[in-house]
Short mmCIF file of C-alpha atoms in Angstrom, two decimals:
data_model
loop_
_atom_site.label_atom_id
_atom_site.label_comp_id
_atom_site.label_asym_id
_atom_site.label_seq_id
_atom_site.Cartn_x
_atom_site.Cartn_y
_atom_site.Cartn_z
CA MET A 6 7.72 -50.56 12.11
CA LYS A 7 9.78 -51.68 15.61
CA LYS A 8 12.59 -49.13 15.08
CA LEU A 9 10.07 -46.38 14.64
CA VAL A 10 8.65 -46.41 18.32
CA GLU A 11 12.81 -47.29 19.12
CA THR A 12 13.32 -44.22 17.66
CA LEU A 13 10.18 -41.85 18.89
CA ASN A 14 11.32 -42.95 22.82
CA GLU A 15 14.76 -41.88 21.94
CA THR A 16 14.09 -38.50 20.41
CA PHE A 17 11.51 -37.32 22.63
CA ASN A 18 12.90 -39.15 25.36
CA ASN A 19 10.19 -40.51 26.71
CA SER A 20 8.53 -44.55 27.50
CA PHE A 21 5.22 -44.44 25.06
CA GLU A 22 2.29 -46.11 24.85
CA VAL A 23 3.44 -47.69 21.44
CA ASP A 24 3.58 -51.22 20.46
CA ASP A 25 3.79 -50.74 17.07
CA ILE A 26 3.53 -48.50 14.33
CA SER A 27 1.78 -49.37 10.97
CA LYS A 28 2.93 -46.02 8.97
CA VAL A 29 2.61 -42.26 9.61
CA GLU A 30 -0.17 -40.34 8.23
CA ILE A 31 -0.78 -36.36 7.70
CA ASP A 32 -4.23 -37.00 6.45
CA SER A 33 -6.74 -37.79 9.16
CA ARG A 34 -9.19 -39.33 6.10
CA ASN A 35 -6.48 -41.59 5.29
CA ILE A 36 -5.96 -42.79 8.69
CA LYS A 37 -6.28 -47.04 10.21
CA GLU A 38 -5.41 -48.58 13.30
CA GLY A 39 -2.37 -49.09 14.08
CA ASP A 40 -0.98 -45.35 12.77
CA LEU A 41 0.94 -42.44 13.83
CA PHE A 42 -0.78 -39.26 13.35
CA PHE A 43 1.29 -35.73 12.68
CA ALA A 44 -1.19 -32.97 13.04
CA ILE A 45 -0.02 -30.52 10.51
CA ASN A 46 -1.50 -26.92 10.15
CA ASN A 47 -5.45 -27.90 10.41
CA GLY A 48 -4.58 -31.36 11.90
CA LYS A 49 -5.63 -30.60 15.43
CA ASN A 50 -8.35 -30.05 14.77
CA TYR A 51 -9.06 -33.89 13.98
CA ILE A 52 -6.85 -35.34 16.43
CA ALA A 53 -9.71 -36.54 18.49
CA GLU A 54 -11.38 -38.15 14.95
CA VAL A 55 -7.71 -40.14 14.38
CA LEU A 56 -7.64 -41.84 18.10
CA GLU A 57 -11.60 -43.06 17.59
CA LYS A 58 -10.16 -44.58 14.14
CA LYS A 59 -7.64 -46.66 17.33
CA ALA A 60 -4.85 -44.42 15.88
CA SER A 61 -1.28 -45.63 17.75
CA PHE A 62 -0.05 -41.80 18.26
CA VAL A 63 -0.64 -38.65 17.83
CA ILE A 64 2.22 -35.83 17.34
CA CYS A 65 0.59 -31.98 17.81
CA ASP A 66 1.27 -28.13 18.63
CA ASP A 67 -1.73 -27.97 20.61
CA GLN A 68 -1.59 -27.93 24.17
CA LYS A 69 -4.89 -28.92 24.74
CA TRP A 70 -3.77 -32.58 24.42
CA SER A 71 -1.45 -32.03 27.09
CA GLY A 72 -1.59 -34.65 29.83
CA ASN A 73 -2.83 -37.56 26.73
CA LYS A 74 -1.38 -40.08 26.96
CA LYS A 75 -1.72 -41.08 23.18
CA VAL A 76 -0.45 -37.63 22.42
CA LEU A 77 2.65 -36.02 22.45
CA VAL A 78 3.02 -32.09 22.11
CA VAL A 79 5.27 -30.54 21.29
CA GLU A 80 6.98 -26.62 20.18
CA ASP A 81 6.98 -27.07 16.13
CA THR A 82 5.22 -30.36 14.19
CA VAL A 83 6.80 -30.12 11.51
CA LYS A 84 10.30 -29.87 13.08
CA ALA A 85 9.21 -32.85 15.29
CA MET A 86 8.30 -35.05 11.87
CA GLN A 87 11.61 -33.72 10.52
CA LEU A 88 13.77 -34.89 13.51
CA LEU A 89 12.09 -38.20 14.00
CA ALA A 90 12.61 -38.58 10.49
CA LYS A 91 16.08 -38.03 10.39
CA ASN A 92 16.82 -39.65 13.19
CA TYR A 93 14.69 -42.84 11.95
CA ARG A 94 16.78 -42.84 9.00
CA LYS A 95 19.66 -43.08 10.76
CA LYS A 96 18.98 -46.69 12.08
CA LEU A 97 18.43 -48.00 7.99
CA LYS A 98 20.21 -49.92 6.92
CA ILE A 99 18.75 -48.76 3.27
CA LYS A 100 20.41 -47.03 0.62
CA ILE A 101 19.25 -44.02 -0.74
CA VAL A 102 19.06 -41.97 -3.89
CA GLY A 103 17.93 -38.59 -3.85
CA ILE A 104 17.29 -37.04 -6.82
CA THR A 105 16.57 -33.19 -7.84
CA GLY A 106 16.69 -30.60 -10.98
CA SER A 107 14.24 -28.48 -12.36
CA GLU A 108 12.49 -30.78 -14.68
CA GLY A 109 11.91 -34.57 -14.63
CA LYS A 110 12.14 -35.08 -11.55
CA THR A 111 9.25 -37.00 -10.69
CA THR A 112 9.89 -39.30 -14.03
CA THR A 113 13.65 -39.85 -13.61
CA LYS A 114 12.12 -41.00 -9.88
CA ASP A 115 9.63 -43.39 -11.23
CA ILE A 116 12.35 -44.92 -13.42
CA ILE A 117 15.15 -45.02 -11.04
CA HIS A 118 12.32 -47.11 -8.51
CA GLY A 119 12.02 -49.43 -11.24
CA VAL A 120 15.72 -50.06 -12.37
CA LEU A 121 16.63 -50.88 -8.72
CA SER A 122 13.34 -53.06 -8.31
CA SER A 123 14.32 -55.76 -10.77
CA LYS A 124 16.50 -56.73 -8.29
CA TYR A 125 16.45 -55.36 -5.07
CA GLN A 126 13.65 -54.56 -2.55
CA THR A 127 12.44 -50.69 -3.60
CA LYS A 128 10.86 -47.86 -2.03
CA LYS A 129 9.96 -44.05 -3.56
CA THR A 130 8.55 -40.50 -2.91
CA LEU A 131 4.45 -40.93 -3.80
CA GLY A 132 2.76 -38.67 -5.78
CA ASN A 133 5.03 -35.40 -5.21
CA HIS A 134 5.70 -35.48 -1.40
CA ASN A 135 8.49 -34.02 -2.05
CA ASN A 136 9.19 -30.80 0.04
CA HIS A 137 9.88 -30.16 3.55
CA ILE A 138 7.05 -32.36 4.84
CA GLY A 139 6.50 -34.39 2.20
CA LEU A 140 10.57 -35.91 2.14
CA PRO A 141 10.15 -37.03 6.14
CA LEU A 142 7.00 -39.02 5.58
CA THR A 143 8.20 -40.75 3.02
CA ILE A 144 11.06 -41.73 4.78
CA LEU A 145 8.99 -42.62 8.32
CA ASN A 146 7.24 -44.70 5.79
CA LEU A 147 9.72 -46.83 5.26
CA GLN A 148 10.41 -50.40 6.64
CA GLU A 149 14.06 -51.89 7.85
CA ASP A 150 14.19 -54.52 5.11
CA ASP A 151 13.92 -51.60 2.78
CA GLU A 152 16.83 -52.12 0.74
CA PHE A 153 16.56 -48.70 -1.27
CA GLY A 154 14.44 -45.78 -1.10
CA VAL A 155 14.00 -42.90 -4.30
CA ILE A 156 13.77 -40.16 -2.42
CA GLU A 157 12.76 -37.21 -4.92
CA MET A 158 13.91 -33.64 -3.42
CA GLY A 159 11.76 -29.88 -4.83
CA MET A 160 12.46 -26.58 -4.12
CA SER A 161 11.31 -22.93 -4.17
CA ASN A 162 14.13 -21.05 -2.12
CA LYS A 163 17.23 -21.04 -1.44
CA GLY A 164 18.32 -23.59 2.03
CA GLU A 165 15.63 -25.97 1.33
CA ILE A 166 18.61 -28.66 -0.39
CA PRO A 167 20.36 -28.60 2.36
CA VAL A 168 17.94 -29.59 4.91
CA LEU A 169 16.31 -32.38 2.79
CA CYS A 170 19.76 -34.12 2.08
CA ASP A 171 20.13 -33.92 6.09
CA ILE A 172 17.55 -35.62 6.91
CA ALA A 173 17.20 -38.26 3.77
CA GLY A 174 20.99 -39.25 4.43
CA ILE A 175 21.60 -39.80 0.35
CA ASP A 176 24.30 -42.28 -0.56
CA TYR A 177 23.68 -41.21 -4.12
CA GLY A 178 22.87 -38.49 -5.64
CA VAL A 179 20.44 -37.18 -9.52
CA ILE A 180 20.40 -33.05 -10.59
CA THR A 181 18.27 -33.58 -14.28
CA ASN A 182 19.01 -30.06 -15.49
CA ILE A 183 18.89 -26.44 -14.47
CA GLY A 184 15.80 -24.97 -15.75
CA ASP A 185 13.90 -21.64 -15.26
CA SER A 186 11.70 -23.41 -12.69
CA HIS A 187 11.18 -20.97 -9.29
CA LEU A 188 12.62 -17.80 -10.94
CA GLU A 189 9.82 -16.03 -8.93
CA PHE A 190 11.44 -16.73 -5.66
CA MET A 191 14.89 -17.46 -7.39
CA ILE A 192 15.14 -14.76 -9.45
CA ASN A 193 17.82 -16.27 -12.29
CA ARG A 194 19.17 -20.11 -12.94
CA ASP A 195 22.85 -18.86 -11.78
CA ASN A 196 21.05 -19.28 -7.88
CA VAL A 197 18.29 -21.98 -8.79
CA PHE A 198 21.89 -24.12 -9.42
CA ALA A 199 23.36 -22.86 -6.49
CA GLU A 200 20.83 -24.89 -4.71
CA LYS A 201 20.16 -27.82 -6.49
CA SER A 202 24.16 -28.78 -7.09
CA GLN A 203 24.29 -28.28 -2.74
CA ILE A 204 23.51 -32.04 -3.42
CA LYS A 205 26.83 -32.59 -4.02
CA ASN A 206 28.59 -31.88 -0.51
CA TYR A 207 26.75 -34.97 0.89
CA ILE A 208 28.10 -37.56 -1.29
CA ASP A 209 31.40 -38.44 -3.07
CA SER A 210 31.06 -37.51 -6.96
CA ASP A 211 31.30 -41.04 -8.37
CA LYS A 212 27.78 -41.34 -6.65
CA LEU A 213 26.60 -38.33 -8.78
CA PHE A 214 24.82 -38.20 -11.56
CA LEU A 215 24.33 -35.56 -13.53
CA PHE A 216 22.41 -34.34 -17.37
CA GLY A 217 26.43 -34.34 -19.20
CA ASP A 218 24.91 -31.56 -21.97
CA ASP A 219 23.60 -29.05 -19.21
CA VAL A 220 25.62 -25.92 -19.90
CA TYR A 221 25.76 -25.59 -15.75
CA LEU A 222 26.07 -29.19 -14.42
CA LYS A 223 29.02 -30.25 -17.87
CA ASN A 224 31.48 -28.67 -15.10
CA LEU A 225 30.40 -30.70 -11.80
CA LYS A 226 31.98 -33.82 -11.18
CA GLY A 227 30.01 -36.86 -10.96
CA ASN A 228 28.87 -39.81 -13.54
CA LYS A 229 27.51 -37.42 -16.75
CA ILE A 230 24.84 -38.77 -18.84
CA GLY A 231 24.16 -36.77 -22.03
CA PHE A 232 24.46 -36.97 -25.75
CA ASN A 233 27.75 -35.68 -26.50
CA LEU A 234 30.51 -37.40 -26.76
CA GLU A 235 32.96 -36.81 -23.94
CA ASN A 236 30.26 -37.96 -21.09
CA ASN A 237 30.79 -41.14 -19.12
CA PHE A 238 27.30 -42.72 -20.44
CA ILE A 239 27.06 -41.92 -24.35
CA ILE A 240 23.25 -41.98 -25.57
CA ARG A 241 23.36 -42.78 -28.87
CA ASN A 242 20.76 -44.04 -31.99
CA TYR A 243 17.97 -42.14 -29.85
CA LYS A 244 14.56 -42.97 -31.69
CA GLU A 245 11.02 -42.27 -31.38
CA THR A 246 8.14 -44.78 -31.96
CA PRO A 247 4.54 -45.29 -31.97
CA ASN A 248 4.97 -47.11 -28.72
CA GLY A 249 8.13 -44.38 -26.53
CA VAL A 250 11.52 -44.43 -27.37
CA ASP A 251 14.56 -46.92 -27.94
CA PHE A 252 18.40 -45.81 -27.30
CA ILE A 253 21.35 -47.63 -27.01
CA LEU A 254 24.01 -46.55 -24.20
CA ASN A 255 27.17 -47.32 -23.68
CA ASN A 256 27.00 -49.68 -26.68
CA LYS A 257 23.56 -51.63 -25.16
CA ASN A 258 20.20 -51.48 -26.92
CA TYR A 259 17.61 -50.16 -24.34
CA SER A 260 13.75 -48.65 -24.68
CA PHE A 261 11.37 -46.21 -22.57
CA LYS A 262 7.47 -46.33 -22.81
CA LEU A 263 7.28 -42.12 -23.26
CA ASN A 264 7.73 -40.83 -26.00
CA GLY A 265 10.51 -37.49 -25.68
CA LYS A 266 13.98 -36.71 -25.69
CA HIS A 267 14.05 -35.58 -22.32
CA ASN A 268 12.44 -39.16 -21.55
CA CYS A 269 15.19 -40.72 -23.26
CA ILE A 270 17.72 -38.62 -21.21
CA ASN A 271 15.59 -39.78 -18.15
CA ALA A 272 15.53 -43.69 -18.39
CA SER A 273 19.24 -42.96 -19.25
CA MET A 274 19.74 -41.62 -15.67
CA GLY A 275 18.24 -44.58 -14.61
CA VAL A 276 20.18 -47.28 -17.03
CA ALA A 277 23.32 -45.20 -15.30
CA ILE A 278 22.45 -46.28 -11.95
CA GLY A 279 21.48 -49.17 -12.44
CA LEU A 280 24.36 -50.49 -14.17
CA SER A 281 27.35 -48.16 -11.41
CA LEU A 282 25.24 -50.67 -8.88
CA GLY A 283 25.77 -53.73 -10.57
CA LEU A 284 22.69 -54.74 -12.63
CA THR A 285 23.00 -56.24 -15.76
CA SER A 286 21.32 -54.19 -18.99
CA SER A 287 19.09 -57.33 -19.50
CA GLU A 288 18.05 -56.39 -15.40
CA ILE A 289 17.71 -52.82 -16.23
CA GLN A 290 14.95 -53.19 -19.21
CA LYS A 291 12.94 -55.79 -17.55
CA GLY A 292 12.64 -52.88 -14.85
CA LEU A 293 12.36 -49.66 -17.22
CA ASP A 294 9.46 -51.97 -18.76
CA LEU A 295 8.03 -52.41 -15.50
CA VAL A 296 8.13 -48.45 -14.25
CA ASN A 297 5.40 -47.54 -13.12
CA VAL A 298 4.74 -43.84 -14.45
CA THR A 299 3.20 -40.89 -12.58
CA SER A 300 -0.21 -39.66 -13.68
CA MET A 301 0.42 -36.59 -16.91
CA ARG A 302 3.65 -37.04 -17.63
CA PHE A 303 3.12 -37.83 -21.64
CA GLN A 304 -0.08 -40.00 -20.42
CA LYS A 305 -1.92 -41.18 -23.76
CA ILE A 306 -5.37 -41.44 -23.00
CA GLU A 307 -7.67 -42.46 -25.35
CA LYS A 308 -11.43 -41.03 -25.23
CA ASN A 309 -14.22 -41.43 -27.01
CA GLY A 310 -12.31 -41.89 -30.22
CA THR A 311 -10.08 -39.12 -29.50
CA LEU A 312 -6.25 -39.42 -28.45
CA TYR A 313 -5.24 -36.83 -25.61
CA ILE A 314 -2.25 -36.76 -24.57
CA ASN A 315 -1.61 -35.27 -21.01
CA ASP A 316 1.53 -34.01 -20.35
CA ALA A 317 -0.19 -31.51 -18.33
CA TYR A 318 1.16 -31.71 -14.03
CA ASN A 319 3.33 -29.38 -14.03
CA ALA A 320 5.15 -26.92 -16.76
CA SER A 321 8.31 -24.44 -17.58
CA PRO A 322 9.95 -22.71 -20.39
CA VAL A 323 11.91 -25.96 -20.83
CA SER A 324 9.54 -28.84 -20.27
CA MET A 325 6.97 -26.79 -22.89
CA LYS A 326 9.29 -27.02 -26.07
CA ALA A 327 10.20 -30.91 -24.84
CA SER A 328 6.80 -31.42 -24.84
CA LEU A 329 6.16 -29.60 -28.40
CA GLU A 330 8.99 -30.96 -29.70
CA THR A 331 8.66 -34.96 -28.84
CA PHE A 332 4.89 -34.07 -29.87
CA ASP A 333 5.79 -32.29 -33.65
CA ASN A 334 7.67 -35.51 -33.69
CA ILE A 335 5.84 -37.99 -33.21
CA ASP A 336 3.42 -39.52 -36.63
CA PHE A 337 0.18 -39.82 -35.33
CA SER A 338 -0.95 -39.94 -39.10
CA LYS A 339 -3.85 -37.06 -37.54
CA LYS A 340 -3.69 -33.36 -37.34
CA LYS A 341 -2.10 -32.22 -34.09
CA LEU A 342 -3.98 -29.91 -31.34
CA ALA A 343 -1.99 -28.12 -28.59
CA ILE A 344 -3.24 -26.64 -25.79
CA LEU A 345 -1.42 -24.54 -24.30
CA ALA A 346 -1.82 -22.70 -20.34
CA ASP A 347 0.49 -20.54 -18.12
CA MET A 348 3.53 -21.55 -16.50
CA GLY A 349 3.89 -20.15 -12.66
CA GLU A 350 6.36 -19.35 -10.57
CA MET A 351 7.94 -17.43 -13.99
CA GLY A 352 8.73 -14.53 -12.10
CA SER A 353 9.34 -10.43 -13.38
CA ASP A 354 9.67 -11.81 -16.87
CA GLU A 355 6.87 -14.36 -17.30
CA ILE A 356 5.72 -13.10 -20.04
CA LYS A 357 8.98 -13.23 -21.95
CA PHE A 358 8.76 -16.72 -21.28
CA HIS A 359 5.70 -17.45 -22.50
CA GLN A 360 6.06 -15.41 -25.68
CA GLU A 361 9.56 -17.43 -26.52
CA VAL A 362 7.32 -20.73 -25.73
CA LEU A 363 4.37 -20.00 -28.04
CA GLU A 364 7.66 -18.67 -30.98
CA TYR A 365 8.63 -21.64 -30.30
CA ALA A 366 5.51 -23.43 -31.19
CA LEU A 367 4.69 -21.73 -34.31
CA LYS A 368 8.08 -23.35 -35.54
CA THR A 369 7.21 -26.39 -35.00
CA LYS A 370 4.04 -28.25 -37.72
CA ILE A 371 1.45 -28.36 -35.19
CA ASP A 372 -1.41 -27.98 -36.81
CA THR A 373 -3.45 -25.35 -34.38
CA PHE A 374 -2.96 -24.25 -30.84
CA ILE A 375 -5.37 -23.49 -28.26
CA LEU A 376 -4.25 -21.40 -25.23
CA MET A 377 -5.11 -20.37 -21.75
CA GLY A 378 -4.18 -18.03 -19.15
CA SER A 379 -3.58 -15.06 -18.34
CA ARG A 380 0.18 -14.93 -19.19
CA MET A 381 -0.67 -16.49 -22.30
CA LYS A 382 -3.23 -14.33 -23.69
CA GLU A 383 -0.62 -11.76 -23.11
CA ALA A 384 2.22 -13.06 -25.19
CA MET A 385 -0.15 -13.90 -27.40
CA LYS A 386 -0.44 -10.30 -29.07
CA SER A 387 2.67 -10.94 -30.15
CA PHE A 388 2.17 -12.89 -32.60
CA ASN A 389 -0.03 -12.65 -35.81
CA ASP A 390 -0.15 -16.09 -37.10
CA GLU A 391 -3.78 -17.94 -37.41
CA ARG A 392 -2.61 -21.94 -36.00
CA LEU A 393 -3.14 -19.55 -32.04
CA ILE A 394 -6.92 -19.66 -31.12
CA TYR A 395 -7.70 -18.41 -27.11
CA CYS A 396 -10.04 -19.32 -24.44
CA ASP A 397 -10.67 -18.23 -21.44
CA THR A 398 -12.27 -21.53 -19.89
CA LYS A 399 -12.15 -25.40 -20.04
CA ASP A 400 -15.61 -25.66 -21.16
CA GLU A 401 -14.86 -23.36 -23.60
CA ILE A 402 -12.22 -24.90 -24.54
CA LYS A 403 -14.15 -28.74 -24.80
CA LYS A 404 -16.89 -27.12 -26.97
CA LEU A 405 -14.66 -26.24 -29.51
CA ILE A 406 -12.81 -29.60 -29.42
CA SER A 407 -16.70 -31.69 -29.68
CA THR A 408 -17.36 -28.81 -33.15
CA SER A 409 -13.58 -28.69 -34.81
CA TYR A 410 -11.02 -31.15 -32.83
CA LYS A 411 -12.20 -34.50 -31.59
CA ASP A 412 -10.54 -36.11 -34.80
CA ASN A 413 -6.99 -34.50 -33.84
CA VAL A 414 -4.64 -36.09 -31.52
CA ILE A 415 -4.88 -33.37 -28.81
CA LEU A 416 -1.85 -32.27 -26.11
CA LEU A 417 -2.29 -30.64 -23.17
CA LYS A 418 0.25 -28.16 -21.22
CA GLY A 419 0.38 -25.59 -18.52
CA SER A 420 0.96 -25.30 -14.90
CA ASN A 421 -1.06 -27.87 -12.27
CA PHE A 422 -3.08 -24.80 -11.24
CA ASN A 423 -4.78 -24.95 -14.95
CA HIS A 424 -6.14 -28.52 -14.18
CA LEU A 425 -6.05 -28.99 -17.84
CA TRP A 426 -6.60 -32.46 -17.64
CA LYS A 427 -10.14 -31.42 -16.34
CA ILE A 428 -10.63 -30.95 -20.45
CA ILE A 429 -10.64 -34.82 -21.05
#
């Protein structure tokens, strides 16, 4: 990464004793010889350790390291990282696709990465590195010969999307939808839309891709994808299969390995971008087949003869209902059990949102629901239905499954802080 070394010297007006950088790290445990380490938060406690591991360079805000030729001391490590990433991105010929929205960002990122990888050398955000630290880390680890980068852009407060767009220097943009995520900080959907839609200010409308059926997004200028006939890319003949979804987009047949109408929409976003960038339908389908989906997104796991569907990376009212709808529509020829846990960052109306999810759940044909978490416990009081069972802990749920429900197909859905995956 010679250009990164060049950018490092130019950004901080210095001539550092660095020949090359292998990769950029913020976790001292992952440091290998030749890495650049940003000592963020308590990372400053591990500077001596990473230098022993032969890190090429360290950037920190701890004055006691002043004078060390392998360490640059700055006023703010995170801001230094963002500035370096912004300057490095300007030196790269890569095209960046920035993805935001309330739900489906990570899966859509994985899909677009898979589609573009069928023709181009493409990198993507790893895991959930989508904030003011994770995004610049992703940018700094791009290689000079990469052709496309697919970057996830998350937010929880106002003003964050413009910062991320500015650092990433996006060429294409995607807004998956506008939902009820982060209402603890954003108060209402109008504010969520106002923030997410800031992405439109950084690209031309012909390079913006939107879910056109969304009540907020349908009036934005851009390439609209959805089921309504007013969209530029129209989804038809959506069908659930045991292996995922089949659908037609602009008169061509496609299939994708994840179940759910929401995943059909996510896949259609990837198809639309692929078509717009000149890929053939066969190249796009090849990319869809090779998509490496991030775990805990409607992930099917067989364990001790029981089929679990782990959709518990995160949760909002929209994604909860989508997951329940998908689970309800698939024919597994077995009884179905849904384990539903609390949703976070729902704001002052959090109990109302949990009640709405339970009301929706009870309209499905799903046989049983096990609930966990204080919000679900409170919301459950509004219903008198024997299909609802409450458990205080995951151990209680495991015991209940082993005694009464091990022959069921089991869906797990809730915000990540519940750690529902531990049940499996």
